[in-house]
Structure formats: structure tokens, C-alpha cells
Coordinates of C-alpha atoms in Angstrom, one line a residue:
M1 CA 0.0 0.0 0.0
S2 CA 1.5 3.3 -1.1
S3 CA 1.6 6.4 0.9
N4 CA 1.3 10.0 -0.3
A5 CA 3.0 11.4 2.7
A6 CA 6.1 13.5 2.0
P7 CA 9.3 11.8 3.0
Q8 CA 10.8 13.0 6.3
P9 CA 14.3 14.4 6.2
A10 CA 16.9 12.1 7.8
P11 CA 18.1 13.2 11.2
A12 CA 21.5 14.7 11.4
S13 CA 24.3 12.3 12.2
R14 CA 26.3 12.3 15.4
Q15 CA 29.3 13.5 13.6
A16 CA 27.3 16.4 12.1
L17 CA 26.0 17.4 15.5
S18 CA 29.5 17.2 17.0
V19 CA 30.9 19.4 14.2
L20 CA 28.1 21.9 14.8
F21 CA 28.5 22.2 18.5
S22 CA 32.3 22.1 18.6
S23 CA 32.5 24.8 15.8
T24 CA 29.9 26.9 17.5
F25 CA 31.8 26.8 20.8
A26 CA 35.1 27.7 19.1
F27 CA 33.5 30.5 17.1
T28 CA 31.9 31.9 20.3
V29 CA 35.4 32.1 21.9
C30 CA 36.8 33.6 18.7
F31 CA 34.1 36.3 18.7
A32 CA 34.8 37.2 22.3
V33 CA 38.4 37.7 21.5
W34 CA 37.6 39.5 18.3
T35 CA 35.5 42.1 20.2
M36 CA 37.7 42.3 23.3
F37 CA 38.5 45.9 22.8
S38 CA 34.9 46.9 23.3
V39 CA 35.7 46.6 27.0
L40 CA 39.5 46.6 27.1
G41 CA 39.5 49.8 25.0
V42 CA 37.8 51.9 27.7
P43 CA 40.7 51.8 30.2
L44 CA 43.2 51.9 27.4
K45 CA 41.6 55.1 26.1
T46 CA 42.3 56.8 29.5
E47 CA 45.8 55.3 29.9
L48 CA 46.9 56.3 26.3
S49 CA 45.0 59.6 26.3
L50 CA 43.2 58.8 23.0
N51 CA 40.6 61.0 21.3
E52 CA 37.3 59.5 20.0
T53 CA 38.7 58.8 16.5
Q54 CA 41.8 57.1 17.8
F55 CA 39.6 55.0 20.1
G56 CA 37.3 54.1 17.2
L57 CA 40.4 53.0 15.2
L58 CA 41.7 50.9 18.1
I59 CA 38.5 48.9 18.7
A60 CA 38.0 48.5 15.0
T61 CA 41.5 47.3 14.0
P62 CA 40.9 43.6 14.8
V63 CA 37.7 43.7 12.6
L64 CA 39.8 44.9 9.6
T65 CA 42.0 41.8 9.7
G66 CA 39.1 39.5 10.5
S67 CA 37.4 40.9 7.4
L68 CA 40.3 40.8 4.9
V69 CA 41.2 37.2 5.7
R70 CA 37.6 35.9 5.2
V71 CA 37.9 35.4 1.5
P72 CA 41.2 33.4 1.6
L73 CA 40.1 31.5 4.6
G74 CA 36.8 30.6 2.9
M75 CA 38.7 29.3 -0.1
L76 CA 41.2 27.4 2.0
T77 CA 38.2 25.7 3.7
D78 CA 36.8 24.7 0.3
R79 CA 40.2 23.2 -0.6
F80 CA 41.5 21.6 2.7
G81 CA 38.4 21.3 4.8
G82 CA 37.2 23.3 7.9
R83 CA 38.8 21.3 10.6
P84 CA 42.5 22.0 10.0
V85 CA 42.0 25.6 8.9
F86 CA 39.8 26.4 12.0
A87 CA 42.3 24.8 14.4
L88 CA 45.3 26.6 12.8
V89 CA 43.6 30.0 13.2
L90 CA 42.9 29.3 16.8
L91 CA 46.6 28.5 17.5
V92 CA 47.9 31.5 15.5
C93 CA 46.0 33.9 17.7
V94 CA 47.5 32.8 21.0
P95 CA 51.0 34.5 20.8
P96 CA 49.7 38.1 19.9
L97 CA 47.1 37.8 22.7
Y98 CA 49.8 37.0 25.2
L99 CA 52.1 39.7 24.0
M100 CA 49.3 42.3 24.2
A101 CA 49.7 42.3 28.0
H102 CA 53.2 43.7 27.6
A103 CA 52.3 46.4 25.0
T104 CA 53.0 50.0 26.1
S105 CA 52.2 52.3 23.1
Y106 CA 49.2 52.9 20.9
A107 CA 51.2 51.7 17.8
Q108 CA 52.0 48.4 19.6
F109 CA 48.4 47.8 20.4
L110 CA 47.3 48.5 16.8
V111 CA 49.9 46.0 15.4
L112 CA 48.9 43.3 17.9
A113 CA 45.2 43.9 17.3
L114 CA 45.8 43.2 13.6
F115 CA 47.0 39.7 14.4
V116 CA 44.3 39.1 17.1
G117 CA 41.8 40.0 14.4
L118 CA 42.5 36.7 12.6
A119 CA 40.0 35.2 15.1
G120 CA 37.2 37.0 13.3
G121 CA 38.0 35.1 10.1
T122 CA 36.8 31.9 11.5
F123 CA 33.3 32.7 10.5
S124 CA 34.0 32.0 6.8
V125 CA 35.7 28.8 7.9
G126 CA 32.9 27.5 10.1
T127 CA 30.0 28.5 7.8
P128 CA 30.9 26.2 4.9
Y129 CA 32.4 23.6 7.3
V130 CA 29.1 23.3 9.2
A131 CA 26.8 23.7 6.2
R132 CA 28.2 20.7 4.3
W133 CA 27.4 18.3 7.1
F134 CA 23.6 19.0 6.8
A135 CA 20.9 18.5 4.2
P136 CA 19.8 21.6 2.3
E137 CA 16.5 21.8 4.2
R138 CA 18.4 22.0 7.5
R139 CA 21.2 24.3 6.5
G140 CA 19.5 27.5 7.4
F141 CA 19.0 26.3 11.0
A142 CA 22.4 24.7 11.3
M143 CA 24.2 27.9 10.1
G144 CA 22.0 29.9 12.4
V145 CA 23.2 27.8 15.4
F146 CA 26.8 28.3 14.3
G147 CA 26.2 32.0 13.8
A148 CA 24.9 32.2 17.4
G149 CA 28.6 32.3 18.2
N150 CA 28.3 36.0 17.7
S151 CA 27.1 35.9 21.3
G152 CA 30.8 35.8 22.1
S153 CA 30.6 39.6 22.2
A154 CA 28.2 39.2 25.1
L155 CA 30.5 36.7 26.8
N156 CA 33.3 39.2 26.5
M157 CA 31.1 41.9 28.0
F158 CA 30.4 39.7 31.0
V159 CA 33.9 38.3 31.6
A160 CA 36.1 41.2 30.7
P161 CA 34.9 43.7 33.3
L162 CA 35.2 41.1 36.0
V163 CA 38.8 40.2 35.0
I164 CA 39.8 43.8 34.6
G165 CA 38.2 44.8 37.9
A166 CA 39.9 42.0 39.8
F167 CA 43.3 41.8 38.2
G168 CA 43.8 44.9 36.0
W169 CA 43.6 45.1 32.2
T170 CA 46.8 43.2 31.5
M171 CA 45.3 40.0 32.8
L172 CA 42.5 40.0 30.2
P173 CA 44.6 39.3 27.0
Q174 CA 46.6 36.6 29.0
A175 CA 43.4 34.9 30.1
Y176 CA 42.1 35.0 26.5
A177 CA 45.4 33.5 25.2
A178 CA 44.9 30.5 27.6
L179 CA 41.3 30.2 26.6
M180 CA 42.1 30.2 22.9
L181 CA 44.7 27.5 23.4
G182 CA 42.3 25.3 25.3
T183 CA 39.6 25.9 22.7
A184 CA 41.9 24.7 19.9
V185 CA 42.5 21.4 21.8
L186 CA 38.8 20.8 22.5
F187 CA 37.8 21.7 18.9
W188 CA 40.3 19.2 17.5
L189 CA 39.1 16.5 19.8
F190 CA 35.4 16.8 19.0
S191 CA 35.4 17.9 15.3
H192 CA 35.6 15.6 12.3
S193 CA 36.7 15.7 8.7
D194 CA 35.0 14.4 5.5
P195 CA 37.1 14.4 2.4
S196 CA 34.0 14.5 0.2
H197 CA 33.4 18.1 1.5
R198 CA 36.5 19.4 -0.1
M199 CA 36.5 21.0 -3.6
S200 CA 38.3 19.4 -6.5
S201 CA 42.0 20.0 -6.4
G202 CA 41.7 21.1 -10.0
T203 CA 39.6 24.1 -9.1
G204 CA 41.6 27.3 -9.4
L205 CA 41.4 30.7 -7.8
R206 CA 39.9 32.2 -10.8
Q207 CA 37.2 29.6 -11.0
Q208 CA 36.4 30.0 -7.3
L209 CA 36.1 33.7 -7.6
S210 CA 34.0 33.6 -10.8
V211 CA 30.9 34.0 -8.6
L212 CA 31.9 37.7 -8.2
K213 CA 30.4 38.3 -11.7
D214 CA 27.0 37.4 -10.3
P215 CA 25.2 40.6 -9.1
R216 CA 23.4 38.6 -6.4
V217 CA 26.7 38.3 -4.5
W218 CA 27.1 42.1 -4.3
R219 CA 23.5 42.5 -3.3
Y220 CA 24.1 40.0 -0.4
C221 CA 27.2 41.9 0.5
Q222 CA 25.2 45.1 0.9
Y223 CA 22.6 43.5 3.1
Y224 CA 25.2 41.9 5.3
S225 CA 27.2 45.1 5.8
V226 CA 24.1 46.4 7.5
V227 CA 23.0 43.5 9.7
F228 CA 26.5 42.2 10.6
G229 CA 28.7 45.3 10.1
G230 CA 26.2 47.3 12.2
Y231 CA 26.0 44.6 14.8
V232 CA 29.8 44.4 15.2
A233 CA 30.2 48.2 15.2
L234 CA 27.6 48.6 18.0
A235 CA 29.0 45.7 20.0
L236 CA 32.3 47.5 20.0
W237 CA 30.9 51.0 20.6
I238 CA 28.0 50.6 23.0
T239 CA 29.9 50.0 26.3
K240 CA 31.7 53.3 26.0
Y241 CA 28.4 54.9 24.9
Y242 CA 26.8 53.9 28.2
V243 CA 29.8 55.2 30.1
S244 CA 29.9 58.6 28.2
E245 CA 26.2 59.3 27.7
Y246 CA 24.7 58.0 30.9
G247 CA 27.7 58.1 33.3
F248 CA 27.6 54.4 34.1
D249 CA 30.7 52.6 35.4
L250 CA 32.4 50.0 33.2
T251 CA 30.8 46.9 34.8
L252 CA 27.2 48.2 34.5
A253 CA 27.8 49.6 31.0
A254 CA 29.1 46.3 29.8
F255 CA 26.2 44.4 31.4
L256 CA 23.7 46.6 29.7
A257 CA 25.5 46.3 26.4
M258 CA 24.9 42.5 26.7
V259 CA 21.2 43.2 26.3
F260 CA 22.1 44.1 22.7
S261 CA 24.9 41.7 22.1
L262 CA 23.4 38.5 23.5
P263 CA 20.2 38.3 21.4
G264 CA 22.2 39.6 18.5
G265 CA 24.1 36.3 18.7
V266 CA 22.0 33.5 20.2
L267 CA 18.9 34.3 18.2
R268 CA 20.6 33.8 14.9
A269 CA 19.4 30.2 15.0
L270 CA 15.8 31.6 15.1
G271 CA 16.6 33.7 12.0
G272 CA 17.7 30.5 10.3
W273 CA 14.4 28.8 11.1
F274 CA 12.4 31.8 9.9
S275 CA 14.4 31.9 6.7
D276 CA 13.8 28.2 6.1
R277 CA 10.1 28.7 6.8
F278 CA 9.2 32.0 5.2
G279 CA 12.1 32.7 2.7
A280 CA 15.2 34.8 3.0
Y281 CA 13.8 37.8 1.1
V282 CA 10.7 38.2 3.3
V283 CA 12.7 37.9 6.5
T284 CA 15.4 40.3 5.4
W285 CA 12.9 42.9 4.2
W286 CA 11.2 43.0 7.6
V287 CA 14.5 43.1 9.5
M288 CA 15.4 46.2 7.6
W289 CA 12.2 48.0 8.5
V290 CA 12.5 47.2 12.2
C291 CA 16.0 48.6 12.2
W292 CA 14.9 51.7 10.3
V293 CA 12.3 52.5 13.0
C294 CA 14.6 51.8 15.9
F295 CA 17.5 53.8 14.5
F296 CA 15.2 56.8 13.9
L297 CA 14.3 56.9 17.6
L298 CA 17.8 56.2 18.8
S299 CA 19.2 59.0 16.6
Y300 CA 17.4 61.8 18.5
P301 CA 20.0 63.5 20.8
Q302 CA 19.4 64.7 24.3
T303 CA 17.7 68.0 23.7
Q304 CA 16.9 70.9 26.1
M305 CA 14.3 73.2 24.6
T306 CA 12.8 76.5 25.9
I307 CA 9.4 77.6 24.7
Q308 CA 8.2 81.1 25.2
T309 CA 4.5 81.1 26.3
L310 CA 2.1 83.6 27.7
Q311 CA 3.0 82.5 31.2
G312 CA 6.7 82.8 30.5
P313 CA 9.4 80.4 29.3
V314 CA 8.8 76.7 29.6
S315 CA 11.7 74.3 29.5
L316 CA 11.4 70.8 28.0
H317 CA 13.8 68.0 27.9
I318 CA 13.6 65.5 25.0
G319 CA 15.7 62.4 24.9
L320 CA 15.8 58.7 25.6
N321 CA 16.5 57.6 29.1
S322 CA 18.7 54.5 29.7
I323 CA 15.7 52.2 30.0
V324 CA 14.0 53.1 26.7
F325 CA 17.4 53.2 25.0
T326 CA 18.2 49.7 26.2
I327 CA 14.8 48.3 25.1
L328 CA 15.3 49.8 21.6
L329 CA 18.8 48.3 21.5
F330 CA 17.4 44.9 22.4
V331 CA 14.9 45.1 19.5
V332 CA 17.8 46.0 17.1
G333 CA 19.9 43.1 18.4
V334 CA 17.0 40.6 17.8
A335 CA 16.4 42.0 14.3
M336 CA 20.1 41.9 13.3
A337 CA 20.4 38.3 14.6
I338 CA 17.6 37.3 12.4
G339 CA 18.9 39.3 9.4
K340 CA 22.4 37.8 9.7
A341 CA 20.9 34.3 9.3
S342 CA 18.6 35.2 6.5
V343 CA 21.4 36.6 4.4
F344 CA 23.3 33.4 4.6
K345 CA 20.2 31.4 3.8
F346 CA 20.3 33.3 0.5
I347 CA 23.9 32.0 0.0
S348 CA 23.2 28.4 1.0
D349 CA 20.3 28.3 -1.5
D350 CA 22.1 29.9 -4.4
Y351 CA 25.7 28.6 -3.9
S352 CA 25.6 25.2 -2.3
D353 CA 28.7 24.1 -4.3
N354 CA 30.8 27.1 -3.5
I355 CA 29.7 28.3 -0.1
G356 CA 33.2 29.0 1.1
A357 CA 34.2 31.5 -1.5
V358 CA 30.8 33.3 -1.5
S359 CA 30.5 33.4 2.3
G360 CA 34.0 34.8 2.4
V361 CA 33.2 37.6 0.1
V362 CA 29.9 38.5 1.8
G363 CA 31.6 38.1 5.2
L364 CA 34.3 40.5 4.0
A365 CA 31.7 43.1 3.2
G366 CA 30.1 42.7 6.6
G367 CA 33.4 42.8 8.4
L368 CA 34.5 45.9 6.6
G369 CA 31.3 47.6 7.7
G370 CA 32.2 46.6 11.2
F371 CA 35.6 48.1 10.8
I372 CA 34.6 51.4 9.1
L373 CA 31.6 52.3 11.2
P374 CA 33.4 52.6 14.7
I375 CA 35.9 54.9 13.1
L376 CA 33.1 57.0 11.6
F377 CA 31.4 56.9 15.0
G378 CA 34.4 58.4 16.6
A379 CA 35.0 61.0 13.9
L380 CA 31.4 62.1 14.0
L381 CA 31.6 62.5 17.8
D382 CA 34.8 64.5 17.5
I383 CA 33.2 66.8 14.9
T384 CA 29.6 67.2 16.3
G385 CA 30.0 66.4 20.0
I386 CA 26.6 64.5 19.7
Y387 CA 26.7 61.0 21.1
S388 CA 23.7 59.8 19.1
S389 CA 25.4 60.8 15.8
A390 CA 26.4 57.1 15.6
F391 CA 22.7 56.1 15.3
M392 CA 22.1 58.9 12.8
L393 CA 24.7 57.3 10.6
L394 CA 23.2 53.8 11.0
Y395 CA 19.7 55.2 10.2
G396 CA 21.1 56.6 6.9
T397 CA 22.6 53.3 6.0
V398 CA 19.4 51.4 6.5
C399 CA 17.5 54.0 4.5
V400 CA 19.8 53.3 1.6
S401 CA 19.5 49.6 2.1
L402 CA 15.7 49.6 2.0
V403 CA 15.7 51.6 -1.3
F404 CA 18.3 49.4 -2.8
M405 CA 16.5 46.2 -1.7
H406 CA 13.2 47.4 -3.1
Y407 CA 14.5 48.2 -6.6
S408 CA 16.7 45.1 -6.7
Y409 CA 13.7 42.8 -7.0
R410 CA 10.9 42.7 -9.5
G411 CA 7.9 42.4 -7.3
T412 CA 7.6 40.7 -3.9
P413 CA 8.4 37.0 -3.7
R414 CA 6.0 34.6 -2.0
A415 CA 7.1 33.1 1.3
G416 CA 9.9 30.6 0.8
T417 CA 10.4 31.7 -2.9
E418 CA 13.2 34.0 -3.9
L419 CA 13.5 36.0 -7.1
T420 CA 16.5 36.4 -9.2
G421 CA 16.3 40.2 -9.6
T422 CA 19.2 42.1 -11.0
I423 CA 20.9 45.1 -9.7

């Protein structure tokens, strides 16, 4: 007797689950290290007498390296597999982390930060490594789980103030060096390799990068520079924002910053599920609109206004208190978490045979956004003296993104169905 029921997808193997969780753990630690200057930079700003632009450059420098290496690391993953490449990056980051405790000048910190930034490149290693262990109908969720390692920024905001408060700032990079070394050992023990996941040795660099001719790749770069680049930039900037704008101490400021960073990381798996269920375009479109509304409200500076009335002058204060500000940041964090997963659902659907190279290019665009934005935040603050100018800039980028996304598609796709619109 035949059945008309649709076949159920096979459950993920034990090896696949082991790869997923070991990679997610390793990426979480890497992201904590990658964003360590979001907290470490606050005492260093005082010790080194940095202005806002110099501070922005310091916290953004690791992001630059982590962005630039994503393309080559993605291609190395396609060629040699994710396990050896991931483990090698973890080990390479240990020496510069340890040496950072002995740095004494701004230039030394910048140079060491460049090497520490290699940790951020593990995203383009783990994404194709994890994706190839799962069937297409499960990849969105699997990559969302891996991407939840972005919550490493929240881990950093919890651990770093405690370490700095108890032992001084020099202990933090040493502790992270030991953590990275231990993570490399654990990752190697619990991860696996599958030779069938590697690309043919006859595939050359030109062939791997031929996808750059596809306008869809550049469209996905644009989306990711907003949802990931903006997330990284805010994760680096927001602790100091709380200290400067609301006068909180470092521990409280970092704790409140976790309200943004934590959902921005752990809920990425939810974004993967939404993308599998409703389609990447629909999910990304609504993410952009939510960010647009929140950034509009966050952009308004603290304003003292005096109105002349018949009864005399009346003073009004307009501005967000710390509670409303934190709630809006939480909403942005949730939206960006979902958006980061939806963009990579686009990639897994369209480039299942070359995920490494494409995810590297898209990750590069997002990482460069995370590098450039904190520097611009600092420059705008030096020029205008308005703390909320950072959100004014983000509001403008989302406006451009919405217009660009609207005209990049011919019509609105049905849930679960993407269009092949041209730019």
C-alpha cells in the first residue's frame, strides 16, 4: 500500500552534530576575542589619552584583519576542509594575545590587534564547514546555530569587566590567550573531517572567484554590511556609549551592552528557522524595516528646549532615558540576529557548491562595515559632539538599504520563494 505522505528528512548524524557544537563553541570564543577591545579599549583610552577617533580605530582594528582574511580562509576551507583551517587560526591567535599584556604604546596595540583580528575570520571557515554536514532543508537552522557564536561579544562583556576589575587590564589578554589554546585542543578532539566536502584540487582561484560576476553576490554583501557590520560596530561601541552618555561605570555599562549583544548572537538560529520557513527575502525585508524605525528613535539627541509662552518660558527635555534606550537596542539586536541568518540562507540556497568563497566575500563586506563604522562613530563624535550621531549614521545606511533592496527585486516574492532580480 503506497503512501502519499512526503518523506521526512533524515536526522543529522552524530558527527554532524559534534561538528556543529564544537564549531559553535570555538566561534563563540573567537568572537569574544575579536571584540575584546569593546571593554578593554575603555581603560586603554584613558591610559593612552586617546581621542574619540583614535579610540574608534583601536576597537575596529581587529575587525579589519578578520574581514580581509575571510575570502582566503573561505577558499582554504573549500580546498582543505574546515577542521585543519579552523584549528590553525585558533593557534595562531595565541601569541599576539599573550604579547598584548606587555604592550605600552598605541602603535604596539594596533599592530597586535591586527594579528588578534584573525579570530574573526573563523566565520568564513565555520560556515561552509558546518553547512556541508547538513541536508539543504536543515542548513538554514544549522548555520543559524553556528552563527549564534556571535554571542561571544556578550560573553566578552560579561567576563572582561570582572577580570579587569579583579586583576587589571593586563590579565585579560593573557586569560584570553589561555582560553584560545584550550579551545583549539577541544575543537580538534570533538570535530571531524569528511574528504568529500573538499572541492576538487583542479579548481583554481579564478574559478572559485567567478561568482563575483553574479550581481546577487554584491546584493548580499550590501545586506550583510548592515546587519552584521552594524552589529559588530555597535557591539564594539556601545559599552563606551553607556559610560559617556549615561555616566555608568564599566561593569554596569558592559552588562547593559549585553542586552544588545546576547540576542544579536544567540537568536541567529531563530533567524535560520524563519528563513527556512518564510524565505530569505521576506525575513530580510522586515528586518530592515524594524532597524529603520529603531535607529530613527535612537538618533534623537538629548535636547533641552525652551518655549516662550504667555505665562513665560517653559523648558522641555527631549531624549531617551537609559531604559528606553536599552529596550530599543534589544529590539535592534534581535532584528540583526535574524537578518544575519537570512542573508546566509540566500547564500546556501544559491551557492551550495561554492559556499566557502561566496560566504568569504559576503563576510568580508560585513566585516569591513564593522571596521569602518566605529571609526566613523568616533570621527562624527569629535566633529559634532553629539553621542547619538552614531545612530544617525546607521539610520542613513538602513534607508539606503531599503531603497536598494526594493529596486533590486521585480515584485515581492512569496514566502519561501526568492526572485533572481538584477541590480
